[in-house]
């Protein structure tokens, strides 16, 4: 069994043990990156309007918190959305398909592969790997590996999208309720009621669209 096939088997077993994928996405990305020698990896999910709603980004075993560092080239994303299939490039800087991409140049993206996350309802995300250190790091075996992986991940990722939508709805309701009834921006005091309101607002802020 190849290293990539072994990684797929490991992830399949992980998915069978739990229907909740969110907590395991860092582990899954780290496994994928280790198996492919990728420097950076991430999963992005989008709503029906194409707006980003969820991102899990990793680099060398650590979360990427800076959105500028985790930005994927718009040209790469556009290619995947238009063609509805994976894109593989040995050196994105010299690839005619991505010519003029400031993100590719600025991040010195060499090897790159990006696979669409799809289900019966359509494309709603991508799984992305790259390296700024090596050219021709990925190949057709890597592409097959990612295509099989996203096919297995898609149902759980769609469920994650539904959870995110529910959280946003709750957050908006909490924000509007407290702003309207209590004027939370000027709240003072230490009573349990005030603490509850502050906790609710913090929850809302964590799930704000901004």
Coordinates of C-alpha atoms in Angstrom, one line a residue:
X1 CA 0.0 0.0 0.0
X2 CA 1.4 3.4 -1.0
X3 CA 1.8 6.2 1.5
X4 CA -1.1 8.2 0.0
X5 CA -3.4 5.1 0.1
X6 CA -2.4 4.5 3.7
X7 CA -3.3 8.1 4.6
X8 CA -6.7 7.8 2.8
X9 CA -7.4 4.7 4.9
X10 CA -6.5 6.5 8.1
X11 CA -8.8 9.4 7.3
X12 CA -11.7 7.0 6.3
X13 CA -11.4 5.3 9.7
X14 CA -11.4 8.7 11.4
X15 CA -14.6 9.7 9.6
X16 CA -16.3 6.5 10.5
X17 CA -15.6 7.1 14.2
X18 CA -17.3 10.5 14.3
X19 CA -19.9 12.4 12.2
X20 CA -18.5 15.7 13.5
X21 CA -15.7 16.7 11.2
X22 CA -14.8 20.2 12.4
X23 CA -12.7 19.1 15.3
X24 CA -10.7 16.7 13.1
X25 CA -10.0 19.0 10.1
X26 CA -6.6 20.2 11.5
X27 CA -5.5 16.5 12.0
X28 CA -6.8 15.6 8.5
X29 CA -5.0 18.5 6.9
X30 CA -1.8 17.7 8.7
X31 CA -2.0 14.1 7.5
X32 CA -2.5 15.2 4.0
X33 CA 0.3 17.7 4.1
X34 CA 2.7 15.1 5.6
X35 CA 1.8 12.6 3.0
X36 CA 2.3 15.0 0.1
X37 CA 5.1 17.1 1.6
X38 CA 3.0 20.2 1.1
X39 CA 4.1 23.3 2.9
X40 CA 0.6 24.8 3.3
X41 CA -2.8 23.3 3.2
X42 CA -6.4 24.5 3.6
X43 CA -10.0 23.9 3.2
X44 CA -12.4 26.7 2.3
X45 CA -16.2 26.4 2.1
X46 CA -18.5 28.9 0.4
X47 CA -22.2 29.7 0.5
X48 CA -24.6 29.7 -2.5
X49 CA -23.5 33.3 -3.3
X50 CA -19.9 32.3 -3.4
X51 CA -18.9 34.1 -0.2
X52 CA -16.3 32.4 2.1
X53 CA -18.0 31.0 5.2
X54 CA -15.4 28.6 6.6
X55 CA -11.7 28.2 6.5
X56 CA -9.2 25.8 8.1
X57 CA -5.7 26.7 7.1
X58 CA -2.5 25.0 8.2
X59 CA 1.2 25.4 7.6
X60 CA 3.9 23.1 8.9
X61 CA 1.7 21.7 11.6
X62 CA 0.3 25.0 12.9
X63 CA -2.8 27.0 12.3
X64 CA -2.5 30.0 9.9
X65 CA -4.3 32.9 11.7
X66 CA -3.3 35.7 9.3
X67 CA -5.8 35.8 6.5
X68 CA -3.2 37.4 4.2
X69 CA -0.9 34.4 4.7
X70 CA -3.7 31.9 3.9
X71 CA -5.1 33.8 0.9
X72 CA -5.5 31.6 -2.2
X73 CA -5.0 33.1 -5.6
X74 CA -8.2 34.3 -7.1
X75 CA -7.0 32.9 -10.5
X76 CA -6.6 29.5 -9.1
X77 CA -10.0 29.5 -7.4
X78 CA -11.6 30.8 -10.6
X79 CA -10.1 28.0 -12.6
X80 CA -11.4 25.4 -10.3
X81 CA -14.9 27.0 -10.1
X82 CA -15.1 27.3 -13.9
X83 CA -13.8 23.8 -14.7
X84 CA -15.3 21.9 -11.7
X85 CA -12.2 19.8 -11.5
X86 CA -8.8 19.7 -9.8
X87 CA -5.9 21.9 -11.1
X88 CA -2.3 20.9 -10.8
X89 CA 0.7 23.1 -11.6
X90 CA 4.4 22.3 -11.3
X91 CA 5.2 26.0 -11.0
X92 CA 2.3 28.4 -10.7
X93 CA 4.6 31.4 -11.2
X94 CA 5.2 30.3 -14.8
X95 CA 1.9 28.7 -15.5
X96 CA 0.0 30.7 -18.2
X97 CA -3.3 30.0 -16.5
X98 CA -2.2 32.0 -13.5
X99 CA -0.2 34.8 -15.2
X100 CA -0.7 38.1 -13.5
X101 CA -1.7 36.7 -10.1
X102 CA -0.2 38.9 -7.4
X103 CA -0.9 36.3 -4.8
X104 CA 1.1 33.6 -6.6
X105 CA 4.0 36.0 -7.1
X106 CA 3.8 37.5 -3.6
X107 CA 3.6 34.1 -1.9
X108 CA 6.2 32.6 -4.3
X109 CA 3.8 29.7 -5.0
X110 CA 5.6 27.0 -6.9
X111 CA 3.9 23.6 -6.7
X112 CA 0.2 23.8 -6.3
X113 CA -2.9 21.6 -6.4
X114 CA -6.5 22.6 -5.7
X115 CA -9.4 20.2 -5.7
X116 CA -13.1 21.1 -5.7
X117 CA -15.4 20.0 -2.9
X118 CA -18.7 19.0 -4.6
X119 CA -21.9 17.1 -3.9
X120 CA -25.2 16.7 -5.6
X121 CA -26.0 20.3 -5.0
X122 CA -22.8 21.5 -6.7
X123 CA -19.4 22.9 -5.9
X124 CA -19.2 24.5 -2.4
X125 CA -15.5 24.5 -1.5
X126 CA -11.9 23.6 -2.2
X127 CA -9.0 21.7 -0.7
X128 CA -5.8 23.4 -1.5
X129 CA -2.1 22.5 -1.1
X130 CA 1.0 24.3 -2.2
X131 CA 4.7 24.8 -1.7
X132 CA 7.0 27.8 -2.0
X133 CA 10.1 25.7 -1.7
X134 CA 9.9 23.0 -4.4
X135 CA 8.7 22.8 -8.0
X136 CA 6.9 19.7 -9.4
X137 CA 6.2 18.5 -5.9
X138 CA 2.7 17.1 -6.8
X139 CA 1.7 14.7 -9.6
X140 CA -1.2 12.7 -10.9
X141 CA -1.1 10.4 -7.9
X142 CA -1.5 13.4 -5.6
X143 CA -4.4 14.6 -7.8
X144 CA -6.1 11.2 -7.6
X145 CA -5.5 11.1 -3.8
X146 CA -7.1 14.5 -3.3
X147 CA -10.1 13.8 -5.6
X148 CA -10.9 10.6 -3.6
X149 CA -10.4 12.4 -0.3
X150 CA -12.8 15.3 -1.1
X151 CA -15.4 12.9 -2.4
X152 CA -15.4 11.3 1.1
X153 CA -15.2 14.6 3.0
X154 CA -18.0 16.3 1.0
X155 CA -21.0 15.1 3.0
X156 CA -19.4 16.0 6.4
X157 CA -18.3 19.4 5.1
X158 CA -21.8 20.1 3.8
X159 CA -23.0 19.4 7.3
X160 CA -20.4 21.8 8.6
X161 CA -21.7 24.5 6.3
X162 CA -25.2 24.0 7.7
X163 CA -23.9 24.3 11.3
X164 CA -22.1 27.6 10.3
X165 CA -25.3 29.0 8.8
X166 CA -27.2 28.1 12.0
X167 CA -24.5 29.8 14.1
X168 CA -24.7 33.0 12.0
X169 CA -28.4 33.1 12.4
X170 CA -28.2 32.8 16.2
X171 CA -25.4 35.4 16.3
X172 CA -27.5 37.9 14.3
X173 CA -30.5 37.3 16.4
X174 CA -28.5 37.8 19.6
X175 CA -26.8 40.9 18.3
X176 CA -30.1 42.5 17.3
X177 CA -31.9 41.5 20.5
X178 CA -29.3 42.9 22.8
X179 CA -28.7 46.0 20.8
X180 CA -32.4 46.8 20.6
X181 CA -33.4 46.0 24.2
X182 CA -30.3 46.6 26.3
X183 CA -27.9 48.9 24.4
X184 CA -25.1 46.4 25.1
X185 CA -22.3 48.7 23.9
X186 CA -22.6 50.7 27.1
X187 CA -23.3 47.8 29.5
X188 CA -21.7 48.1 32.9
X189 CA -21.9 46.0 36.0
X190 CA -21.1 42.5 37.2
X191 CA -24.5 40.9 37.8
X192 CA -25.2 37.4 36.3
X193 CA -27.7 39.0 33.8
X194 CA -25.0 41.4 32.6
X195 CA -22.5 38.6 32.3
X196 CA -24.9 36.5 30.3
X197 CA -25.5 39.4 27.9
X198 CA -21.8 39.9 27.5
X199 CA -21.3 36.2 26.8
X200 CA -24.0 36.3 24.2
X201 CA -22.4 39.3 22.5
X202 CA -19.0 37.6 22.5
X203 CA -20.6 34.5 20.9
X204 CA -22.1 36.8 18.3
X205 CA -18.9 38.5 17.5
X206 CA -17.1 35.2 17.0
X207 CA -19.6 34.3 14.3
X208 CA -19.9 37.7 12.7
X209 CA -19.7 37.7 8.9
X210 CA -16.9 40.3 9.1

